[in-house]
Coordinates of C-alpha atoms and ligand atoms in Angstrom, one line a residue:
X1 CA -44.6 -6.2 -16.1
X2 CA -42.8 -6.0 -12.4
X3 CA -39.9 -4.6 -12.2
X4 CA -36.9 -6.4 -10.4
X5 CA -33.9 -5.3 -8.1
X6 CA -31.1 -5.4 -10.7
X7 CA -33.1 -2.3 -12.3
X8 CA -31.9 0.1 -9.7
X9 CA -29.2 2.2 -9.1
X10 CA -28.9 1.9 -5.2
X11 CA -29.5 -1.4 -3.0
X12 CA -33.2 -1.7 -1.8
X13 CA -32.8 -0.5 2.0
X14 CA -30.7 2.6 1.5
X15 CA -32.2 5.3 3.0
X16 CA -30.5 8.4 4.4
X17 CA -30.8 8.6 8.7
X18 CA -32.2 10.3 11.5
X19 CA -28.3 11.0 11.2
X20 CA -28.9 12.4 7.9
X21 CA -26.0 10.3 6.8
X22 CA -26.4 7.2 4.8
X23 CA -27.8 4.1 5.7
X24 CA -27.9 0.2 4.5
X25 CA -29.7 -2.5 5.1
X26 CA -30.1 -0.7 9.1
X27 CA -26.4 0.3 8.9
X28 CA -25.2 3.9 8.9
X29 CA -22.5 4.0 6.2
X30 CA -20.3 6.4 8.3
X31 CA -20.3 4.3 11.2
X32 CA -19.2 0.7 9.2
X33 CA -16.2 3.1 8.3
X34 CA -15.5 3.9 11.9
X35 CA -15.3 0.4 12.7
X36 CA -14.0 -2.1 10.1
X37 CA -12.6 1.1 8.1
X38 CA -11.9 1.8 4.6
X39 CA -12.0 0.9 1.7
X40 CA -15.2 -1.4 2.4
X41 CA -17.0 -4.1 1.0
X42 CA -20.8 -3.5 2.0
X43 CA -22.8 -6.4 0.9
X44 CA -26.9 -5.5 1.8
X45 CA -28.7 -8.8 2.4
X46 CA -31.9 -7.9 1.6
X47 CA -31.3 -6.6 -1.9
X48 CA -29.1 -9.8 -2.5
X49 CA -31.8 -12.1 -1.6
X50 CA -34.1 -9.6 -3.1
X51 CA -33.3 -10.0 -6.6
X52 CA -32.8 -14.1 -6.1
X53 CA -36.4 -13.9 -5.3
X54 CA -37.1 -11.8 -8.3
X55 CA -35.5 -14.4 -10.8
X56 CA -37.7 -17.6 -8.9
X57 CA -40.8 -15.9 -9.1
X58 CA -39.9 -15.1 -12.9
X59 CA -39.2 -18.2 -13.9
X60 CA -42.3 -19.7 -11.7
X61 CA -44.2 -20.5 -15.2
X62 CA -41.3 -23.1 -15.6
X63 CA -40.8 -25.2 -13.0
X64 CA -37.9 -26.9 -14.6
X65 CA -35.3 -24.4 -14.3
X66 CA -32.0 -24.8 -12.6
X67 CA -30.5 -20.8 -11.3
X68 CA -26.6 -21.3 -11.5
X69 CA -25.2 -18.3 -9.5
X70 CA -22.4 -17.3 -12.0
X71 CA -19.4 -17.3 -9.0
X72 CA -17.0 -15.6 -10.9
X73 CA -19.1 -12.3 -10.3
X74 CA -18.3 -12.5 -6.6
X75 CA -17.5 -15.4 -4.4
X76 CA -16.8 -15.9 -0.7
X77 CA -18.2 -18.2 1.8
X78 CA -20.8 -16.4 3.0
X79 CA -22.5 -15.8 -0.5
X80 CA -22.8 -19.2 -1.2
X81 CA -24.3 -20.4 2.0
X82 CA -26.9 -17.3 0.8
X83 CA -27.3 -18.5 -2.9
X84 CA -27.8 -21.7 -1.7
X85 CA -30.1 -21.5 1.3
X86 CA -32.4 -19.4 -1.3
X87 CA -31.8 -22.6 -3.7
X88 CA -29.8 -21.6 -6.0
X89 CA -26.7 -23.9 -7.7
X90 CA -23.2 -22.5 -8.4
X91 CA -21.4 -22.0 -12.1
X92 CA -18.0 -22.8 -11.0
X93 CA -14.8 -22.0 -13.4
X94 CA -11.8 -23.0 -11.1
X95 CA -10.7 -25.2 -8.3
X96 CA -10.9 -22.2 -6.1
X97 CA -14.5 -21.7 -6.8
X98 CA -15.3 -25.1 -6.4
X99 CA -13.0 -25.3 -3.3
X100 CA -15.4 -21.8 -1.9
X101 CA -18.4 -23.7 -2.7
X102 CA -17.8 -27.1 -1.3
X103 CA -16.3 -25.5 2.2
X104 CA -19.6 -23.8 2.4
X105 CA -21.0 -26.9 2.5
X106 CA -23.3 -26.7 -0.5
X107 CA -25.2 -29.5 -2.6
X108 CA -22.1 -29.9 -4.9
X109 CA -24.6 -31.4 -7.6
X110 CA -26.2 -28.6 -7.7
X111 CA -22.6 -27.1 -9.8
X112 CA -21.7 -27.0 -13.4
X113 CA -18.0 -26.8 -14.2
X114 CA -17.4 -23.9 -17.1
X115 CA -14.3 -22.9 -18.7
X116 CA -12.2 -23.1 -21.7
X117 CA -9.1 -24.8 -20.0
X118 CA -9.9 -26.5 -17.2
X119 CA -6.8 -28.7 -16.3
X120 CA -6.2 -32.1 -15.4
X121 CA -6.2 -31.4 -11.4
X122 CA -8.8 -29.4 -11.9
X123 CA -10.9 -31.9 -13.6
X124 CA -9.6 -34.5 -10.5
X125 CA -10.7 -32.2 -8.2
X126 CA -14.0 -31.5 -9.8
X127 CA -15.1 -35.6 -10.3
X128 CA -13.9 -35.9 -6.7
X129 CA -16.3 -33.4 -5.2
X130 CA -18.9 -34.4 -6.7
X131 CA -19.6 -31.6 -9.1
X132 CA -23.1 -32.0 -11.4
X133 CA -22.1 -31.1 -14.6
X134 CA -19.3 -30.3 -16.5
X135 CA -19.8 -27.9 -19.8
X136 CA -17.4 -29.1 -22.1
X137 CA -15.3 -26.8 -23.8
X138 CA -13.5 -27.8 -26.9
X139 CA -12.0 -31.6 -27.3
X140 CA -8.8 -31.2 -25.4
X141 CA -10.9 -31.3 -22.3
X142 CA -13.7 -33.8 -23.9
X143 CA -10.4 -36.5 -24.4
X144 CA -9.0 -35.5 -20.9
X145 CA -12.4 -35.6 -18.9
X146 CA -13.1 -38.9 -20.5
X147 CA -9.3 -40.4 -19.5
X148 CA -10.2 -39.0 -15.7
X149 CA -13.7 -40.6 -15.5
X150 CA -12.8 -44.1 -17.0
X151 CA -9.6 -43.7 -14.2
X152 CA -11.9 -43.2 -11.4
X153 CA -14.6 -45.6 -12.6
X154 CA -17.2 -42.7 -13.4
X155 CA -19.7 -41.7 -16.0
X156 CA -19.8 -37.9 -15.9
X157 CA -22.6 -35.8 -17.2
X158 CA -22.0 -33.0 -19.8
X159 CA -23.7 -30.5 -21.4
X160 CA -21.3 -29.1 -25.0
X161 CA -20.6 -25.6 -24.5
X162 CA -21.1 -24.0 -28.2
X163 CA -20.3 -20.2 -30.2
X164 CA -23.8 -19.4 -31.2
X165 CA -22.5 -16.6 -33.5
X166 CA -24.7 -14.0 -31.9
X167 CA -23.5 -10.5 -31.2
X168 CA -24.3 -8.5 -28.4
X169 CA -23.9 -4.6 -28.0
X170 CA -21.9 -4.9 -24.9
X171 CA -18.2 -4.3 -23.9
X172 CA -15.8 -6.1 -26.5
X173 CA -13.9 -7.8 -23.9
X174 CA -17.2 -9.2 -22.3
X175 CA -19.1 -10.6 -25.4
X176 CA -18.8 -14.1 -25.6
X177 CA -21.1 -15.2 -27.8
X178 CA -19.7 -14.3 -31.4
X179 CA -18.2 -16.2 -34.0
X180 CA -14.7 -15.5 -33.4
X181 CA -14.6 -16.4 -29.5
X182 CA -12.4 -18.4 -27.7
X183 CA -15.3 -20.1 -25.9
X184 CA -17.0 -23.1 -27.0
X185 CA -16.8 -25.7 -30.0
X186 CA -17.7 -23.8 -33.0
X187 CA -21.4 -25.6 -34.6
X188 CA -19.1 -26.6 -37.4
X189 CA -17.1 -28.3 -34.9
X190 CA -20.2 -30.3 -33.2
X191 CA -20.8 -33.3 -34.6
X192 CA -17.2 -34.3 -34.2
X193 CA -17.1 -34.0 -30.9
X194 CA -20.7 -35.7 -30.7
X195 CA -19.2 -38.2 -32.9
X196 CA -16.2 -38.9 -30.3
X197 CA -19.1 -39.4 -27.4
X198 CA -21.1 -41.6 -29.5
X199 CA -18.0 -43.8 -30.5
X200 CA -15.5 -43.3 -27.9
X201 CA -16.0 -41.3 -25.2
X202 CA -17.8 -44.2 -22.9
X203 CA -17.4 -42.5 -19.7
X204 CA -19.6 -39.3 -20.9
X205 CA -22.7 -38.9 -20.8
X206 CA -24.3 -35.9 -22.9
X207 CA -27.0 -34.0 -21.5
X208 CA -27.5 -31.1 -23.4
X209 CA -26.2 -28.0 -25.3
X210 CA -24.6 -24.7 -23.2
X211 CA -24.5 -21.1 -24.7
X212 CA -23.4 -17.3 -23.1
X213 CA -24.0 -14.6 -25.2
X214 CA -22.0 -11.9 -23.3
X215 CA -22.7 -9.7 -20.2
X216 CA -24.2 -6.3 -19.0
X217 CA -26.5 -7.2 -22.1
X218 CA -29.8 -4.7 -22.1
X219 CA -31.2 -6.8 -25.2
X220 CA -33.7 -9.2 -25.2
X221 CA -33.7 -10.0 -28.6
X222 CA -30.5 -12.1 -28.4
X223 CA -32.0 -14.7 -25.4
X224 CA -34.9 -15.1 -27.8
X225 CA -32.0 -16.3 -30.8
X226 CA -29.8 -17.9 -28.6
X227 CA -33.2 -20.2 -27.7
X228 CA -33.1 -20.7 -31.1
X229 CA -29.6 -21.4 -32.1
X230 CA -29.6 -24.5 -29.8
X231 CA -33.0 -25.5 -30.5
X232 CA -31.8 -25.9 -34.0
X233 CA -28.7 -28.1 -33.7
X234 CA -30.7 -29.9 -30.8
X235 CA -33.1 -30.9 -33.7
X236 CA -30.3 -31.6 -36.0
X237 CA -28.8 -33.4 -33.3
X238 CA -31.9 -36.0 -32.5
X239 CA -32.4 -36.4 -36.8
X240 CA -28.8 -37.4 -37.5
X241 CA -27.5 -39.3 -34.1
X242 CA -31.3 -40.1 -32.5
X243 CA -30.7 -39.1 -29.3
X244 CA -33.0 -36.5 -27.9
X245 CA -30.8 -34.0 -25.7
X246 CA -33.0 -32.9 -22.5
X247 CA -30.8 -29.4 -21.0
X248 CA -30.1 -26.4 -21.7
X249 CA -28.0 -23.8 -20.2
X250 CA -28.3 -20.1 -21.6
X251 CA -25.8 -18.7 -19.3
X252 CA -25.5 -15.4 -17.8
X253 CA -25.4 -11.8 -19.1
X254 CA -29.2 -9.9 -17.5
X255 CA -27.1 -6.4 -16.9
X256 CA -27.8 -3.6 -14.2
X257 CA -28.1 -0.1 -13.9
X258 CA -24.9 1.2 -13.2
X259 CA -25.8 5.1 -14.2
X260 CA -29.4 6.4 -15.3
X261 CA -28.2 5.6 -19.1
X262 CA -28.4 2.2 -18.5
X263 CA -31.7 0.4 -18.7
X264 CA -31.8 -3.1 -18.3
X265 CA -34.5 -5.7 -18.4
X266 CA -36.2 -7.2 -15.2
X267 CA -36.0 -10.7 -14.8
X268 CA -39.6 -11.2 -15.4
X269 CA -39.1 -9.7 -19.2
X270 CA -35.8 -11.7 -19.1
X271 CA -37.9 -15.2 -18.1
X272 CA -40.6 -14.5 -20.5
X273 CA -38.5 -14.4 -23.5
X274 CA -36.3 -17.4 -22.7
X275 CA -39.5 -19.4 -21.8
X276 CA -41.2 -18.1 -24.8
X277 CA -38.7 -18.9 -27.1
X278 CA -38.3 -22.2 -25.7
X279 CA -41.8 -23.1 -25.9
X280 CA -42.1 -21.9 -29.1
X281 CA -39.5 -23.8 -30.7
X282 CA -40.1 -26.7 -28.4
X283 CA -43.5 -26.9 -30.4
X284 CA -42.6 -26.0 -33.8
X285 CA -39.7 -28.8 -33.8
X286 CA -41.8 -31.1 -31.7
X287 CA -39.5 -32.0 -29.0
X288 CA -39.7 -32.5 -25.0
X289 CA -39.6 -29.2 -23.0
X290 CA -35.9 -29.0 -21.4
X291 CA -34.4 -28.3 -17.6
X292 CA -32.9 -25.2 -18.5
X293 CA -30.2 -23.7 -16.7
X294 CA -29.6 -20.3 -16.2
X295 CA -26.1 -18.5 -14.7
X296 CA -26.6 -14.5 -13.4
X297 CA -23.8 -13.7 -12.0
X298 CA -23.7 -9.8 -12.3
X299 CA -27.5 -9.1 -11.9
X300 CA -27.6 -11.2 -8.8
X301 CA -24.7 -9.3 -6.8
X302 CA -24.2 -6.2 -8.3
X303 CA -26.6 -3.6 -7.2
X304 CA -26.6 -5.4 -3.1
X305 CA -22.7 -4.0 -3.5
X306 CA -21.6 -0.8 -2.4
X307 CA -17.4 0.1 -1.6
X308 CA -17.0 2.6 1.2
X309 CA -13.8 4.9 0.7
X310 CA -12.9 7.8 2.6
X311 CA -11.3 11.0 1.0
X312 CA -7.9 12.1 1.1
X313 CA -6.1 14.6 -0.8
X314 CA -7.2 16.4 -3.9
X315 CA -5.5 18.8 -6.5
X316 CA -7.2 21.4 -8.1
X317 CA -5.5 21.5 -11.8
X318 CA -5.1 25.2 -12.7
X319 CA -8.1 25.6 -15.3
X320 CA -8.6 21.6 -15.4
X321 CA -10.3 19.4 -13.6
X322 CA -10.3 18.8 -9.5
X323 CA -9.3 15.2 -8.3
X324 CA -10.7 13.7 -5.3
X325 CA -8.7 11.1 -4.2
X326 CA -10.0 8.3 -1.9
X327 CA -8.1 5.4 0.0
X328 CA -9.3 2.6 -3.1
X329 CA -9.2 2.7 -6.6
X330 CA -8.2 -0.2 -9.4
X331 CA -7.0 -2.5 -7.0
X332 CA -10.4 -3.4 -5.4
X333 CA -12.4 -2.1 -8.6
X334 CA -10.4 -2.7 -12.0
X335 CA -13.4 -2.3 -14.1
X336 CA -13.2 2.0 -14.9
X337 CA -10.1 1.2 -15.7
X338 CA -10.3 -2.2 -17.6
X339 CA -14.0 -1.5 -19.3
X340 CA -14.2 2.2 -19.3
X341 CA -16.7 1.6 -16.8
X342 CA -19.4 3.7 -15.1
X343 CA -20.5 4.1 -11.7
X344 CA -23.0 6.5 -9.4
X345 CA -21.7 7.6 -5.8
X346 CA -23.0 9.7 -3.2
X347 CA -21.3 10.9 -0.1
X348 CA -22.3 9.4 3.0
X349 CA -22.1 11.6 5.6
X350 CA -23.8 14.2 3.8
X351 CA -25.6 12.8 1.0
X352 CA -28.3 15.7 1.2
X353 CA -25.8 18.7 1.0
X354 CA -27.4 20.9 -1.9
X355 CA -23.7 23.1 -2.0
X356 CA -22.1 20.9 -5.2
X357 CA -18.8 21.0 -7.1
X358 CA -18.0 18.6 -10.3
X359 CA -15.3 16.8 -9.2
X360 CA -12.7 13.3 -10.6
X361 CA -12.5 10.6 -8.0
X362 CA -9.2 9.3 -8.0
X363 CA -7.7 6.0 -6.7
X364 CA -4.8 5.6 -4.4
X365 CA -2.7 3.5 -6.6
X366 CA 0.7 4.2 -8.5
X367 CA -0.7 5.1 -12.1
X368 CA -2.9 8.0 -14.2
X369 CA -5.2 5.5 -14.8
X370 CA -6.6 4.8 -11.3
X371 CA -9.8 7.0 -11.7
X372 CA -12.9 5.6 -10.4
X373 CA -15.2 8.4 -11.4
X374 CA -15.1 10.8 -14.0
X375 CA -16.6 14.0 -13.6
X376 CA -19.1 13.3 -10.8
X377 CA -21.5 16.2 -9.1
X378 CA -21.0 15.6 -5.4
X379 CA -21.5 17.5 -2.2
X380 CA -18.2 19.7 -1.9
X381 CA -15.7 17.1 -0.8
X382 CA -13.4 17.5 2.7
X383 CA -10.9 14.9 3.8
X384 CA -12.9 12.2 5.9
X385 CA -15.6 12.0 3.9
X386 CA -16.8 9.2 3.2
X387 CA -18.0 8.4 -0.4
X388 CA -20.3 5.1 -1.3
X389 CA -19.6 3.9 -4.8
X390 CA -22.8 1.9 -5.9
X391 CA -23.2 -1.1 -7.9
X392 CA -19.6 -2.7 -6.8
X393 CA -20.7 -6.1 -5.6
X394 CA -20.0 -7.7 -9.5
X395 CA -16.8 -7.9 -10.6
X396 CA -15.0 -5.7 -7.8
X397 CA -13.6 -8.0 -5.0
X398 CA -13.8 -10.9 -7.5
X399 CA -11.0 -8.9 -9.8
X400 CA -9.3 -7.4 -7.1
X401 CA -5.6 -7.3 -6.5
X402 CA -2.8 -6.5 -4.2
X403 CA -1.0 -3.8 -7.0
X404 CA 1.1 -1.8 -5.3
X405 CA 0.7 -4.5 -2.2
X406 CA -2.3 -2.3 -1.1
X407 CA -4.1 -5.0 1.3
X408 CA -7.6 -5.8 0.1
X409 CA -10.2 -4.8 1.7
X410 CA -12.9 -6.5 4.2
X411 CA -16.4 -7.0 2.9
X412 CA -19.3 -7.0 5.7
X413 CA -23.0 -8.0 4.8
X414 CA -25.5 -5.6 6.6
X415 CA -29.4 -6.8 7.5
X416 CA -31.8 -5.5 10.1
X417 CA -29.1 -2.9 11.0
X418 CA -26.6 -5.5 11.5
X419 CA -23.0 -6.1 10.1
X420 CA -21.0 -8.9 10.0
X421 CA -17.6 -9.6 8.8
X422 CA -17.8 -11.8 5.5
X423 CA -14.7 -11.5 4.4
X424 CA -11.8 -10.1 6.7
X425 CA -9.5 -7.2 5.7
X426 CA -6.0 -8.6 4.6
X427 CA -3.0 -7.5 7.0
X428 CA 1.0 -7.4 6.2
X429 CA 1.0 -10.6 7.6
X430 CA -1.2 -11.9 5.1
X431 CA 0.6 -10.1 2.3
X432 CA 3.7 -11.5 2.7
X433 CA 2.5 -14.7 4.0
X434 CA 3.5 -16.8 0.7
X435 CA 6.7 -15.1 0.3
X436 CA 9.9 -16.9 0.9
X437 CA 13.7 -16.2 0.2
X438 CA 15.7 -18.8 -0.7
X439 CA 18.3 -20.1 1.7
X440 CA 21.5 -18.1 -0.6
X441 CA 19.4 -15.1 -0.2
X442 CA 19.4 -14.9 3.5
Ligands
LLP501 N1 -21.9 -18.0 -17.5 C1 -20.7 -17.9 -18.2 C2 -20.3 -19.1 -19.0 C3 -19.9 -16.7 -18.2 O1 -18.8 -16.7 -18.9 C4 -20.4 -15.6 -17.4 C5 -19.6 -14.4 -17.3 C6 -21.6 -15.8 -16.7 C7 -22.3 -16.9 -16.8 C8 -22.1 -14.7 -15.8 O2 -22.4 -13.5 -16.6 P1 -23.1 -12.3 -15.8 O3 -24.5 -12.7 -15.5 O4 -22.3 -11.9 -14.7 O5 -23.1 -11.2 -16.9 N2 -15.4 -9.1 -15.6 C9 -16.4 -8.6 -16.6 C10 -17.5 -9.6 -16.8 C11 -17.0 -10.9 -17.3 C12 -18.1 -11.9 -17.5 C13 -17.5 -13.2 -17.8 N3 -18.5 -14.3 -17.9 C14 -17.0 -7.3 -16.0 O6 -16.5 -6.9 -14.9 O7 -17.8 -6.6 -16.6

């Protein structure tokens, strides 16, 4: 089977220079330092669109499949105008993401609304921009999303997000999908809230069933059983109420290779499961094929992501280790230090140098914690290098913060050996820009 993007290591157009230094996407890595600096954001195009490709042409046996870019991986302007021009809708979890999406001007239909406490402005906000769906967490926000429709005179579509009790061999913190989750209405818990739709709940209309299993998942296994944990209650669900529910959502979760231990699927084994499973139990139960939605977050931006940092200072501990540090850390990547998490680098200004040393890249920031790399073989290090961490477009800008009111970085998107400014590097002014002192203080 073909293999897709979110299978390698590095983003699909880095290739080392007439230079011999690193380049991306037809941008040498050293230069981009020179000129928007570093820490850096580099966001390649072509593997970004790549991989989008990879997950249409997967799913082509299926026509009726709706992609959901999972925002919460990593959103800005820019990536949605991408997402969307290569037709892709947007899982949203908070005003802010619906506010990103909406100012990029896409097809706000084209959204579902997740999240376990979505709140009333939120909800508001949501109806008033015209979001497609809402997934429906737990009945606080069935009663409340109801109250807000019938306000405003609406019917809003909803899918039920459930637990389908399956367990996935991925980080603790990111598995979803288990029993005891705060996410979703337990399946004990369905048929009450189907109940309140049927009886009460006038202004919503139910579409279908939502699961997520977790993310960074290598398994196939689970899509396949996730298929059929909804299949079964949607089976249950047309014998005891008679209504025949027509989408599902499977979320997110396809992983990527961070290091060579990691072996993901492709998106074509990925799509052959799901449809698979679907059609299988589709048959068996003998009900109508669904619009499934799916919502990649990770696998979609991930491996297009690389963070530029330049070396600083380092300390060689008598008989211990040697830290590098670099200008970054867990303020624009919090996952080594939140997850344990893994990554790959190379140095980009000399990425063919065969004189090594094992080294610890360390962060900038104000705790022992900030290491981004543990015991890394790299090309003997010098202040002003400049090293590329790979696989940082998930989860790194998207968790960032301003700890120890370090300014966050700028992210650029390279293509055809150009670079463009996606997301502009924060200033002091910016950082203090919400600040006030009261009047007394002054
Ligand atoms: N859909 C739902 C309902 C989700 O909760 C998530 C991720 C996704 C889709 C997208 O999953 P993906 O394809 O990206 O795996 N901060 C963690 C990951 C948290 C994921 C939360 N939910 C990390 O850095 O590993």
């Amino acid at each position: 089977m073909a293999n897709s993007l979110n299978q390698n290591i590095k983003p699909s157009t880095l290739r080392v220079n007439e230079k011999g230094n690193l380049e991306i996407g037809g941008c040498d890595l050293t230069e981009l330092a020179d000129k928007y600096s570093t820490p850096l954001y580099v966001m390649d195009e072509a593997t970004l669109r790549g991989i989008m490709r990879n997950y249409k042409d997967a799913f082509k046996a299926y026509p009726n499949v709706n992609m959901m870019y999972a925002s919460k991986a990593l959103m800005t302007k820019a990536i949605a105008k991408i997402a969307a021009d290569e037709g892709f809708g947007f899982d949203v979890v908070s005003g802010g993401e619906i506010y990103t999406v909406y100012s990029a001007g896409v097809d706000m239909s084209k959204t579902m609304f997740n999240g376990n406490n979505k709140s009333v402005e939120e909800i508001n906000m949501a109806i008033d921009y015209g979001v497609g769906r809402f997934s429906v967490d737990n009945f606080l926000e069935l009663s409340l999303l109801n109250e807000i429709a019938k306000s405003k005179g609406k019917v809003v579509d909803i899918l039920l997000r459930i637990t389908p009790g399956i367990e996935c061999h991925t980080h603790e913190y990111i598995q979803t999908g288990h029993l005891d989750s705060k996410f979703g209405f337990d399946l004990t818990q369905l048929d009450e809230a189907i109940d309140l739709i049927v009886d009460e709940y006038k202004n919503i209309n139910l579409k279908g069933l939502h699961a997520h299993i977790g993310s960074q998942i290598f398994e196939l296994q689970v899509y396949y059983d996730e298929v059929g944990v909804i299949y079964k209650e949607m089976k249950r669900i047309k014998d005891k109420y008679g209504i025949e529910l027509s989408e599902i959502n499977l979320g997110g979760g396809l992983g990527i290779k961070y290091t060579d231990n990691d072996v993901p699927p492709s998106t074509y084994e990925i799509a052959e499961v799901i449809i698979s499973s679907v059609k299988k139990h589709v048959a068996e139960l003998n009900l109508h094929e669904p619009k499934i939605y799916i919502e990649p977050g990770r696998s979609i931006v991930g491996t297009a992501g690389v963070t530029l940092y330049t070396v600083g200072s380092s300390k060689q501990v008598p008989q211990g280790r040697k830290y590098v540090a670099v200008d970054g850390g867990m303020a624009d990547n919090p996952r080594p230090s939140m997850y344990q998490a893994v990554y790959c680098a190379d140095v980009a200004n000399k990425p063919l140098e065969t004189d090594k040393e094992v080294v610890t890249i360390s962060g900038r920031f104000c705790e022992s914690g900030d290491i981004l790399i543990k015991n890394i073989e790299l090309p003997k290090l010098e202040e002003g290098d400049v090293i590329c961490v790979y696989n940082t477009g998930a989860y790194g800008y998207s968790m960032s913060s301003n700890y120890n009111r370090v300014l966050k970085p700028a992210m650029v998107l390279v293509n055809n050996s150009q670079s463009d400014i996606i997301v502009e590097r924060e200033s002091y002014e910016h950082l203090v820009s919400l600040d006030c002192v009261p009047d007394r203080l002054k």
